[in-house]
Coordinates of C-alpha atoms in Angstrom, one line a residue:
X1 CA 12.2 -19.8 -8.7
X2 CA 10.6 -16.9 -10.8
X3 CA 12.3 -15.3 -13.8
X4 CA 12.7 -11.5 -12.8
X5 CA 11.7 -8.8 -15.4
X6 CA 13.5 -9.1 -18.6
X7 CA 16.1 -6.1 -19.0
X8 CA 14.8 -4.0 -21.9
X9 CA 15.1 -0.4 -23.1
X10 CA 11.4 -0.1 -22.2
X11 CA 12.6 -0.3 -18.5
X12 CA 13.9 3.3 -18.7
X13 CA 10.4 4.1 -20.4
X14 CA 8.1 7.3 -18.4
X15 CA 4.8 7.2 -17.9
X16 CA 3.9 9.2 -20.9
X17 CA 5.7 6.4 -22.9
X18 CA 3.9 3.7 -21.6
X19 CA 0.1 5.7 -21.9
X20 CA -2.2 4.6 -24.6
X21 CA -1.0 1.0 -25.9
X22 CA -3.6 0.3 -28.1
X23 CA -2.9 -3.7 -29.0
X24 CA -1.8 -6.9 -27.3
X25 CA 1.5 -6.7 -29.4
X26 CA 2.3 -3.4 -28.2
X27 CA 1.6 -4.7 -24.7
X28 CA 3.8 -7.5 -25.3
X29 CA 6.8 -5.7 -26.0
X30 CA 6.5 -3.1 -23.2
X31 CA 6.7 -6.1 -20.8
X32 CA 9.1 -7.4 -22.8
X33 CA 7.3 -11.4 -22.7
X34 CA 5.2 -13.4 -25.1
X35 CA 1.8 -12.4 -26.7
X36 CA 0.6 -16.3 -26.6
X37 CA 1.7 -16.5 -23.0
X38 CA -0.4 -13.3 -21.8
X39 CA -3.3 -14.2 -23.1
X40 CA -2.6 -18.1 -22.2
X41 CA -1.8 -17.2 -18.8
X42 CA -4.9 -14.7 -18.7
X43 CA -7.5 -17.2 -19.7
X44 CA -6.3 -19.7 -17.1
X45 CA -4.9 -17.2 -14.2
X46 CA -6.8 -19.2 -11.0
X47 CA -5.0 -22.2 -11.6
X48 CA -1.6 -19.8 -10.8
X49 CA -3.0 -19.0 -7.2
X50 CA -2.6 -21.0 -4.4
X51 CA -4.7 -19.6 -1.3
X52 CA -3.8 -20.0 2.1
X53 CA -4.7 -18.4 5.6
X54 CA -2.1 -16.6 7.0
X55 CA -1.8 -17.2 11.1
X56 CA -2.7 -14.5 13.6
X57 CA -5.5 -13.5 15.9
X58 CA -7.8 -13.1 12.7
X59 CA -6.5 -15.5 10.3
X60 CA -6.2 -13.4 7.1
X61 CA -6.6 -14.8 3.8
X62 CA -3.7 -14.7 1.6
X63 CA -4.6 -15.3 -2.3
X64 CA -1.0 -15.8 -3.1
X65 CA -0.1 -15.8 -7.2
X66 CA 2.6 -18.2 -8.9
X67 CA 4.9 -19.0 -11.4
X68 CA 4.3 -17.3 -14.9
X69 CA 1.4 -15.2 -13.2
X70 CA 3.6 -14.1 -10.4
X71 CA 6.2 -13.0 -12.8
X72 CA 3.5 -11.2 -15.3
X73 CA 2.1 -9.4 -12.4
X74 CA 5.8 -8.2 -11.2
X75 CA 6.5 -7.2 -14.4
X76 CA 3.6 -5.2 -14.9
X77 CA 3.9 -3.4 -11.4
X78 CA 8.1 -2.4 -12.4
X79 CA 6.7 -1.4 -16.5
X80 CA 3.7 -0.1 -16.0
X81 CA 2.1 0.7 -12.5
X82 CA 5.0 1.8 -11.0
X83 CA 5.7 4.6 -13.9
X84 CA 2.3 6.4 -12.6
X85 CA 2.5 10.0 -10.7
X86 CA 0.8 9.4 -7.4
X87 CA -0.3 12.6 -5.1
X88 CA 1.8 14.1 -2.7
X89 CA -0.9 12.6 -0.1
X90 CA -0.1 9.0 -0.8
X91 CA 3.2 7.0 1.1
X92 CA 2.1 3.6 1.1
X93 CA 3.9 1.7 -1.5
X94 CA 5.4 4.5 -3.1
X95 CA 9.1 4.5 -3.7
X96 CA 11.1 6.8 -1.1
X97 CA 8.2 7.2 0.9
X98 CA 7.5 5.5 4.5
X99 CA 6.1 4.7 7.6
X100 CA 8.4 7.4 9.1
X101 CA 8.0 10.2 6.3
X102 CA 4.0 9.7 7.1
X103 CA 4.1 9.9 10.6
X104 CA 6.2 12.7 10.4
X105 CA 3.5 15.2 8.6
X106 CA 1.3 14.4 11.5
X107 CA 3.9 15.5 14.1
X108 CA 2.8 17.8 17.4
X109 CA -0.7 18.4 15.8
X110 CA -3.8 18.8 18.5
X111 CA -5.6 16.4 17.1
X112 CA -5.5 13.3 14.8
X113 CA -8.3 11.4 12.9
X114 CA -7.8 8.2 11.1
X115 CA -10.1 6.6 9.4
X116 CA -9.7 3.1 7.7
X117 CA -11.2 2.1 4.2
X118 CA -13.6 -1.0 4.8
X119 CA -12.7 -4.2 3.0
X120 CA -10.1 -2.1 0.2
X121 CA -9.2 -4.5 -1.4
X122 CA -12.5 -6.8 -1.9
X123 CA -13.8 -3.6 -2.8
X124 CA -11.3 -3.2 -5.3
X125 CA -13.1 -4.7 -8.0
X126 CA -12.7 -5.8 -11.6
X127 CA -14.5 -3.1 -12.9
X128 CA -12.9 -0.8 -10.9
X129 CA -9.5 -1.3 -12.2
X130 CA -10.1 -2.5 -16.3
X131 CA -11.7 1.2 -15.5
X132 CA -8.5 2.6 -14.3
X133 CA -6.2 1.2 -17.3
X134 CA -8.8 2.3 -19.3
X135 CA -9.0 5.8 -18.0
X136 CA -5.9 6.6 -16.4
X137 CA -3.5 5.0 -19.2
X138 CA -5.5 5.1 -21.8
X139 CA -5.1 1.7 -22.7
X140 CA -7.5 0.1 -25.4
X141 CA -10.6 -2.2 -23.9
X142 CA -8.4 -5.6 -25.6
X143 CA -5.2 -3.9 -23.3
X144 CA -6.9 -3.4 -20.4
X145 CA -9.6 -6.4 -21.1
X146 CA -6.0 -8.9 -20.2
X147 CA -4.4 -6.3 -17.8
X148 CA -7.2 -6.9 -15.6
X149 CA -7.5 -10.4 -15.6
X150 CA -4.2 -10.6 -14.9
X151 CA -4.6 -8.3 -12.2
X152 CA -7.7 -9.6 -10.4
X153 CA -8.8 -13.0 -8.4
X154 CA -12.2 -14.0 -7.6
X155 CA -13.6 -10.8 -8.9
X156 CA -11.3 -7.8 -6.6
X157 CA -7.1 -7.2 -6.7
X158 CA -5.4 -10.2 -5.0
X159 CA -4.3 -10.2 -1.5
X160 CA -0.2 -10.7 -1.2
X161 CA 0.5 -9.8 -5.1
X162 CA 3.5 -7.6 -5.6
X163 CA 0.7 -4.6 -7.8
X164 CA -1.9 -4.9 -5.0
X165 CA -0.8 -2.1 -3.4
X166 CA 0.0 0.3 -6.8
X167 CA -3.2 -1.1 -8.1
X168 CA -5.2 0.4 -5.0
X169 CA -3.3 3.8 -5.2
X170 CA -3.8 4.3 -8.7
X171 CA -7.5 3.9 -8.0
X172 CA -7.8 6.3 -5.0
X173 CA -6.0 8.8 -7.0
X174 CA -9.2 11.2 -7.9
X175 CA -10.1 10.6 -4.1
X176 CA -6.7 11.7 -2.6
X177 CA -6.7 15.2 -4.9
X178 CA -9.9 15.6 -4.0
X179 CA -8.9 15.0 -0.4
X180 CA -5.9 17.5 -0.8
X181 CA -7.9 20.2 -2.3
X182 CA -10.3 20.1 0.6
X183 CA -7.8 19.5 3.5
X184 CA -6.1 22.8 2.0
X185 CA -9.2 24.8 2.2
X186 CA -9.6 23.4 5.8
X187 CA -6.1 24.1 7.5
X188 CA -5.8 20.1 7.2
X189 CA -3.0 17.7 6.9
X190 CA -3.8 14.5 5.1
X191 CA -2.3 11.0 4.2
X192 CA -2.9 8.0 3.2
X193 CA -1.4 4.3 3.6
X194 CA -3.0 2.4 1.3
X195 CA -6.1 1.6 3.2
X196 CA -5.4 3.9 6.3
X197 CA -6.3 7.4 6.5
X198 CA -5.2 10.0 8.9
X199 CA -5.8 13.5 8.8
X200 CA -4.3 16.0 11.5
X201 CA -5.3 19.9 11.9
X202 CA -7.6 21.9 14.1
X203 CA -10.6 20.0 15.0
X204 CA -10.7 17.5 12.0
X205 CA -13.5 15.7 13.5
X206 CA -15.7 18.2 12.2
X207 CA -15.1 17.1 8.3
X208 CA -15.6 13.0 9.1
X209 CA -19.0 13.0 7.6
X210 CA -17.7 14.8 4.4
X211 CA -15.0 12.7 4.1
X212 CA -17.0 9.8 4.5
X213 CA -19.1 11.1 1.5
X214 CA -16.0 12.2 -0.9
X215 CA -14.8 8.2 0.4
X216 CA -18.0 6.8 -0.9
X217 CA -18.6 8.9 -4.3
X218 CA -15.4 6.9 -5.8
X219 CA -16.9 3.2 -4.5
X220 CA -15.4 2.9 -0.9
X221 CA -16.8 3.3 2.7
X222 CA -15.6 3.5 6.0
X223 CA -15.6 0.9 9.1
X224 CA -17.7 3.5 11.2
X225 CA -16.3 1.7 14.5
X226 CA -13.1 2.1 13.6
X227 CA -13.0 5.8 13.5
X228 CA -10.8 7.6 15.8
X229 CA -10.1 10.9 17.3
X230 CA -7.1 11.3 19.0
X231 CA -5.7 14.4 21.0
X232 CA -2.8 15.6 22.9
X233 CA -3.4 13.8 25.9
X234 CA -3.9 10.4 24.0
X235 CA -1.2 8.5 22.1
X236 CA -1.5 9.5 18.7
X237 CA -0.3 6.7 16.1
X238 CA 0.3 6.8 12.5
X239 CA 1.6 3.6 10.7
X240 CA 2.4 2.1 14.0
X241 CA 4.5 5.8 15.0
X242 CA 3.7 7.7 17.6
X243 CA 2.7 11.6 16.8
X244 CA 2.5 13.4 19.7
X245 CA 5.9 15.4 20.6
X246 CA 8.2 13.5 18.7
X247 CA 8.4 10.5 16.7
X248 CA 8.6 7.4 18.6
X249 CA 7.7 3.6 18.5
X250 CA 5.1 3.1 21.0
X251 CA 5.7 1.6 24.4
X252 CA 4.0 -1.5 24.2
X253 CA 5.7 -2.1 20.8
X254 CA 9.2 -1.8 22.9
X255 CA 8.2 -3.8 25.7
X256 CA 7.4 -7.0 23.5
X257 CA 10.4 -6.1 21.8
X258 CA 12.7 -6.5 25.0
X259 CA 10.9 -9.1 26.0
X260 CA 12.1 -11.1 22.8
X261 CA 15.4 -10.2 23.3
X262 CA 14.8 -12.9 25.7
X263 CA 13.3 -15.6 23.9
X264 CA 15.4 -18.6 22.9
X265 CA 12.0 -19.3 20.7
X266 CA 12.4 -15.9 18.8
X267 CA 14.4 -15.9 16.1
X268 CA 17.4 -13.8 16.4
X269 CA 17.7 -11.9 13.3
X270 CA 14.2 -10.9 13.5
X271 CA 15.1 -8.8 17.2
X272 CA 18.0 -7.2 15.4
X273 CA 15.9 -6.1 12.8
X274 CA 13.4 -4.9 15.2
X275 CA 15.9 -3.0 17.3
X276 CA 17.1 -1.6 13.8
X277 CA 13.9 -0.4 13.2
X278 CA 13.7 1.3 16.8
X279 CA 16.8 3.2 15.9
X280 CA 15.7 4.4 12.6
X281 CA 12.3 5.9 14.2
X282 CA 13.6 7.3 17.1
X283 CA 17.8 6.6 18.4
X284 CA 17.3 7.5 22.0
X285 CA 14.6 4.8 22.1
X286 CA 16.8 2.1 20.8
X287 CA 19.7 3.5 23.1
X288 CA 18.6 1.2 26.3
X289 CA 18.6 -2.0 24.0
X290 CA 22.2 -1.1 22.3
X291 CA 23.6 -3.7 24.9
X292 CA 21.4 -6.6 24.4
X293 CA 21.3 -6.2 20.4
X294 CA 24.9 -6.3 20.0
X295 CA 24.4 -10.0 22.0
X296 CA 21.9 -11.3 19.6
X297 CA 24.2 -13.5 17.2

């Protein structure tokens, strides 16, 4: 088991007090752990991950940290990344913000565009983020010379690390202003989920290509045949949510659902969890499975 985060003063700390650490002993004491074990653990962070491919249709890697590296990296998501403003455009992986809260921006628009950011988190590089804790907290090039390491595998932000998702966000942030100010001046609606864009309004279609070139002057492309235009008459879905007249889980989602209801094989918490979930989008949905989820034991 993992030690959790030491409590320490420095856990009420704001973002301002956590800006600018200029040595590896300031750094220590913000995360509240030891100088020798940073930089030990820094120097010898690939031995802490243990890779594996996580089943499904596509087999996605999972890089997977551990022990003291695990704990570093939690502990620099609670005391540091987490501390950071993020823009009003950004729900994934913020605290209080949702699948639901996204969706719900998008709601009885004509038309919906999502976009998805192509290979995010490969393409979230080293340079990318000792730039970042550089830049955006000042941190001196020793501070964010270990930060980095610590926060990087093979060269990009780890897949399945508890400051993946921050790390990505805090990157994107010039992108997603930049993205704001535009979508204002176009009567548009934006948001983004980590690696998922959508953007709702009056013909958005029109403004792919200059998205895709305000995407690309801060190091990230588009997967071209993944872009989609949905309108009315097509079921528009944000963070697995449908858009269209009211917020909804989508039919297909419910189907499967029902059918595990079902499933000796399925495991039973899971279905309530599921049918919690239902409610939580949308009650009526969840009303014709009330019977069979009070069941599930």
């Amino acid at each position: 088991m993992n030690p959790t985060p030491r409590k320490f003063p420095q856990d009420k700390f704001t973002f301002s007090d956590i800006c600018s650490i200029r040595t590896i002993n300031h750094l220590a004491y913000i995360l509240g752990e030891s100088k020798k074990e940073l930089r030990a653990v820094a120097e010898n962070k690939n031995a802490y991950y243990k890779p594996f491919i996580k089943p499904g249709k596509k087999g996605r890697k999972i890089d997977n940290p551990t022990g003291k590296l695990k704990h570093f990296q939690s502990t620099i998501q609670a005391r540091l990344l987490s501390k950071s403003p993020l823009p009003k455009s950004m729900y994934g992986g913020v605290p209080k913000r949702n699948t639901k809260l996204n969706a719900s921006i998008h709601l009885r628009k004509s038309v919906l565009l999502k976009l998805d950011i192509k290979d995010c988190f490969p393409n979230t590089t080293y340079r990318k983020i000792y730039k970042a804790y550089r830049n955006h907290f000042s941190y001196s090039h020793q501070v964010a010379t270990i930060l980095s390491k610590l926060s990087t595998y093979e060269g990009h932000v780890p897949q399945g690390a508890t400051l993946s998702s921050t790390l990505v966000n805090i990157i994107l942030i010039p992108f997603c202003l930049k993205l704001e100010s535009y979508s204002d001046k176009n009567g548009l609606v934006p948001s983004v989920w980590v690696d998922d864009i959508a953007i709702s309004g009056i013909r958005p279609e029109k403004h792919i290509q200059e998205i895709i070139n305000l995407l690309y002057k801060y190091g990230y492309s588009v997967r071209t045949k993944k872009i989609q235009v949905l309108r009315k008459h097509h079921p528009q879905i944000v963070t697995g949510i449908t858009t269209n007249t009211k917020l909804g889980v989508p039919k297909k989602n419910r189907a499967k659902y029902y059918k595990n209801i079902h499933d000796k094989n399925i495991y039973k918490t899971k279905t309530k969890g599921v049918y919690t979930y239902i409610r939580h989008i949308n009650p009526n949905q969840a009303k014709p499975y009330a019977d069979q989820s009070k069941k599930v034991r």
